[in-house]
Coordinates of N, CA, C and O in Angstrom, one line a residue:
M293 N 16.1 22.7 -19.7 CA 16.7 22.1 -18.6 C 17.4 20.8 -19.2 O 16.7 20.0 -19.8
A294 N 18.6 20.5 -18.8 CA 19.4 19.4 -19.3 C 19.0 18.1 -18.4 O 18.8 18.3 -17.2
R295 N 19.0 17.0 -19.1 CA 18.7 15.8 -18.3 C 20.0 15.3 -17.6 O 21.1 15.4 -18.2
R296 N 19.8 14.8 -16.4 CA 21.0 14.3 -15.7 C 21.3 12.9 -16.3 O 20.4 12.2 -16.7
S297 N 22.5 12.5 -16.2 CA 22.9 11.2 -16.6 C 22.4 10.2 -15.6 O 22.1 10.5 -14.4
G298 N 22.2 9.0 -16.0 CA 21.5 7.9 -15.2 C 22.4 7.6 -14.0 O 23.6 7.6 -14.1
M299 N 21.7 7.3 -12.9 CA 22.4 6.9 -11.7 C 22.7 5.4 -11.7 O 23.6 5.0 -11.0
M300 N 21.9 4.6 -12.3 CA 22.0 3.2 -12.3 C 22.8 2.8 -13.6 O 22.7 3.3 -14.6
S301 N 23.7 1.7 -13.4 CA 24.4 1.2 -14.5 C 23.4 0.5 -15.5 O 22.4 0.0 -15.0
D302 N 23.8 0.4 -16.7 CA 23.0 -0.3 -17.7 C 22.8 -1.8 -17.3 O 21.7 -2.4 -17.4
Q303 N 23.8 -2.4 -16.7 CA 23.8 -3.8 -16.3 C 22.8 -3.9 -15.2 O 22.0 -4.9 -15.2
L304 N 22.8 -3.0 -14.2 CA 21.8 -3.1 -13.1 C 20.4 -2.9 -13.6 O 19.5 -3.7 -13.2
K305 N 20.2 -2.0 -14.5 CA 18.8 -1.8 -15.1 C 18.3 -3.0 -15.8 O 17.2 -3.4 -15.6
E306 N 19.2 -3.6 -16.6 CA 18.8 -4.8 -17.3 C 18.5 -6.0 -16.4 O 17.5 -6.7 -16.6
E307 N 19.3 -6.2 -15.3 CA 19.1 -7.2 -14.3 C 17.7 -7.0 -13.6 O 16.9 -8.0 -13.5
I308 N 17.4 -5.8 -13.3 CA 16.1 -5.5 -12.6 C 15.0 -5.7 -13.6 O 13.9 -6.3 -13.2
A309 N 15.1 -5.3 -14.8 CA 14.1 -5.5 -15.8 C 13.8 -7.0 -16.1 O 12.6 -7.4 -16.2
K310 N 14.9 -7.8 -16.1 CA 14.7 -9.2 -16.2 C 13.9 -9.8 -15.0 O 13.0 -10.6 -15.1
E311 N 14.3 -9.3 -13.8 CA 13.7 -9.8 -12.6 C 12.2 -9.4 -12.5 O 11.4 -10.2 -12.1
L312 N 11.9 -8.2 -13.0 CA 10.5 -7.8 -13.0 C 9.7 -8.2 -14.2 O 8.5 -8.0 -14.2
G313 N 10.3 -8.8 -15.2 CA 9.6 -9.4 -16.3 C 9.3 -8.5 -17.5 O 8.4 -8.8 -18.3
F314 N 10.0 -7.4 -17.6 CA 9.7 -6.5 -18.8 C 10.9 -6.3 -19.7 O 11.0 -5.4 -20.5
Y315 N 11.9 -7.2 -19.5 CA 13.2 -7.0 -20.3 C 12.9 -7.2 -21.8 O 13.5 -6.5 -22.6
D316 N 12.0 -8.1 -22.2 CA 11.7 -8.3 -23.6 C 11.2 -7.0 -24.2 O 11.5 -6.6 -25.4
T317 N 10.4 -6.2 -23.5 CA 9.9 -4.9 -24.0 C 11.1 -4.0 -24.2 O 11.2 -3.2 -25.2
V318 N 12.1 -4.0 -23.3 CA 13.2 -3.1 -23.4 C 14.0 -3.5 -24.6 O 14.5 -2.6 -25.4
K319 N 14.2 -4.8 -24.8 CA 15.0 -5.3 -26.0 C 14.3 -4.9 -27.3 O 15.0 -4.5 -28.3
Q320 N 13.0 -4.9 -27.4 CA 12.2 -4.6 -28.6 C 12.0 -3.1 -28.8 O 12.2 -2.7 -30.0
E321 N 11.7 -2.4 -27.8 CA 11.3 -1.0 -27.9 C 12.3 0.0 -27.3 O 12.1 1.2 -27.4
G322 N 13.2 -0.5 -26.5 CA 14.1 0.4 -25.8 C 13.5 0.8 -24.5 O 12.3 0.5 -24.2
W323 N 14.2 1.6 -23.7 CA 13.7 2.0 -22.4 C 12.5 2.9 -22.4 O 11.6 2.9 -21.5
G324 N 12.3 3.6 -23.6 CA 11.1 4.4 -23.7 C 9.8 3.6 -23.9 O 8.7 4.2 -23.8
G325 N 9.9 2.3 -24.2 CA 8.8 1.5 -24.4 C 8.2 0.9 -23.1 O 7.1 0.3 -23.2
I326 N 8.8 1.1 -22.0 CA 8.2 0.5 -20.8 C 7.2 1.4 -20.2 O 7.2 2.6 -20.4
R327 N 6.3 0.8 -19.4 CA 5.2 1.6 -18.8 C 5.8 2.4 -17.6 O 6.8 2.0 -17.0
A328 N 5.1 3.5 -17.2 CA 5.5 4.3 -16.1 C 5.5 3.4 -14.8 O 6.4 3.6 -14.0
R329 N 4.5 2.5 -14.7 CA 4.5 1.6 -13.5 C 5.7 0.8 -13.4 O 6.3 0.6 -12.4
D330 N 6.2 0.2 -14.6 CA 7.4 -0.6 -14.6 C 8.6 0.2 -14.2 O 9.4 -0.3 -13.5
A331 N 8.7 1.4 -14.7 CA 9.8 2.3 -14.4 C 9.8 2.6 -12.9 O 10.9 2.5 -12.2
G332 N 8.6 2.8 -12.3 CA 8.5 3.1 -10.9 C 8.9 1.8 -10.0 O 9.6 2.0 -9.0
N333 N 8.5 0.7 -10.5 CA 8.9 -0.6 -9.8 C 10.3 -0.8 -9.9 O 11.0 -1.3 -9.0
M334 N 10.9 -0.4 -11.0 CA 12.4 -0.6 -11.2 C 13.1 0.3 -10.2 O 14.1 -0.2 -9.6
V335 N 12.7 1.5 -10.1 CA 13.4 2.4 -9.1 C 13.2 1.9 -7.7 O 14.1 1.9 -6.9
K336 N 12.0 1.4 -7.4 CA 11.7 0.9 -6.0 C 12.6 -0.3 -5.7 O 13.2 -0.4 -4.7
R337 N 12.8 -1.2 -6.7 CA 13.7 -2.3 -6.5 C 15.2 -1.9 -6.4 O 15.9 -2.5 -5.6
A338 N 15.6 -0.9 -7.1 CA 17.0 -0.4 -7.0 C 17.2 0.2 -5.6 O 18.3 0.0 -5.1
I339 N 16.2 0.9 -5.1 CA 16.4 1.4 -3.7 C 16.5 0.3 -2.7 O 17.3 0.3 -1.8
E340 N 15.6 -0.8 -2.9 CA 15.7 -1.9 -2.0 C 17.1 -2.6 -2.0 O 17.7 -2.9 -1.0
I341 N 17.7 -2.7 -3.2 CA 19.0 -3.3 -3.4 C 20.0 -2.4 -2.7 O 20.9 -2.9 -2.0
A342 N 19.9 -1.1 -2.9 CA 20.9 -0.2 -2.3 C 20.8 -0.2 -0.7 O 21.8 -0.2 0.0
E343 N 19.6 -0.3 -0.2 CA 19.4 -0.4 1.2 C 20.0 -1.7 1.8 O 20.6 -1.7 2.8
Q344 N 19.8 -2.8 1.1 CA 20.3 -4.1 1.5 C 21.8 -4.0 1.5 O 22.5 -4.5 2.4
S345 N 22.4 -3.4 0.5 CA 23.8 -3.2 0.4 C 24.4 -2.4 1.5 O 25.5 -2.8 2.1
M346 N 23.7 -1.4 1.9 CA 24.2 -0.5 3.0 C 24.1 -1.3 4.3 O 25.0 -1.2 5.2
Q347 N 23.1 -2.1 4.5 CA 23.0 -2.9 5.7 C 24.1 -4.0 5.8 O 24.4 -4.4 6.9
N348 N 24.6 -4.4 4.7 CA 25.6 -5.5 4.6 C 27.0 -4.9 4.5 O 27.9 -5.5 4.2
G349 N 27.1 -3.6 4.9 CA 28.4 -3.0 4.9 C 28.9 -2.6 3.5 O 30.1 -2.6 3.3
G350 N 28.0 -2.4 2.6 CA 28.4 -2.1 1.2 C 28.6 -3.2 0.3 O 28.9 -3.1 -0.9
R351 N 28.3 -4.4 0.8 CA 28.4 -5.6 -0.1 C 27.0 -5.9 -0.6 O 26.0 -5.9 0.1
P352 N 26.9 -6.2 -1.9 CA 25.6 -6.6 -2.5 C 25.0 -7.8 -2.0 O 25.6 -8.6 -1.4

């Protein structure tokens, strides 16, 4: 089964990783080096950002 391309931009992923405090791990080890919990928290935060954007009429 082929992997789908990412839905989040690299810039958004990096911003969220910085906000959540694991960007240093990403820089050193790449995205494969983060914990599953961090990945889950990143997705949760991306959903929160998307919901806020929708409530503001599409503006971040």
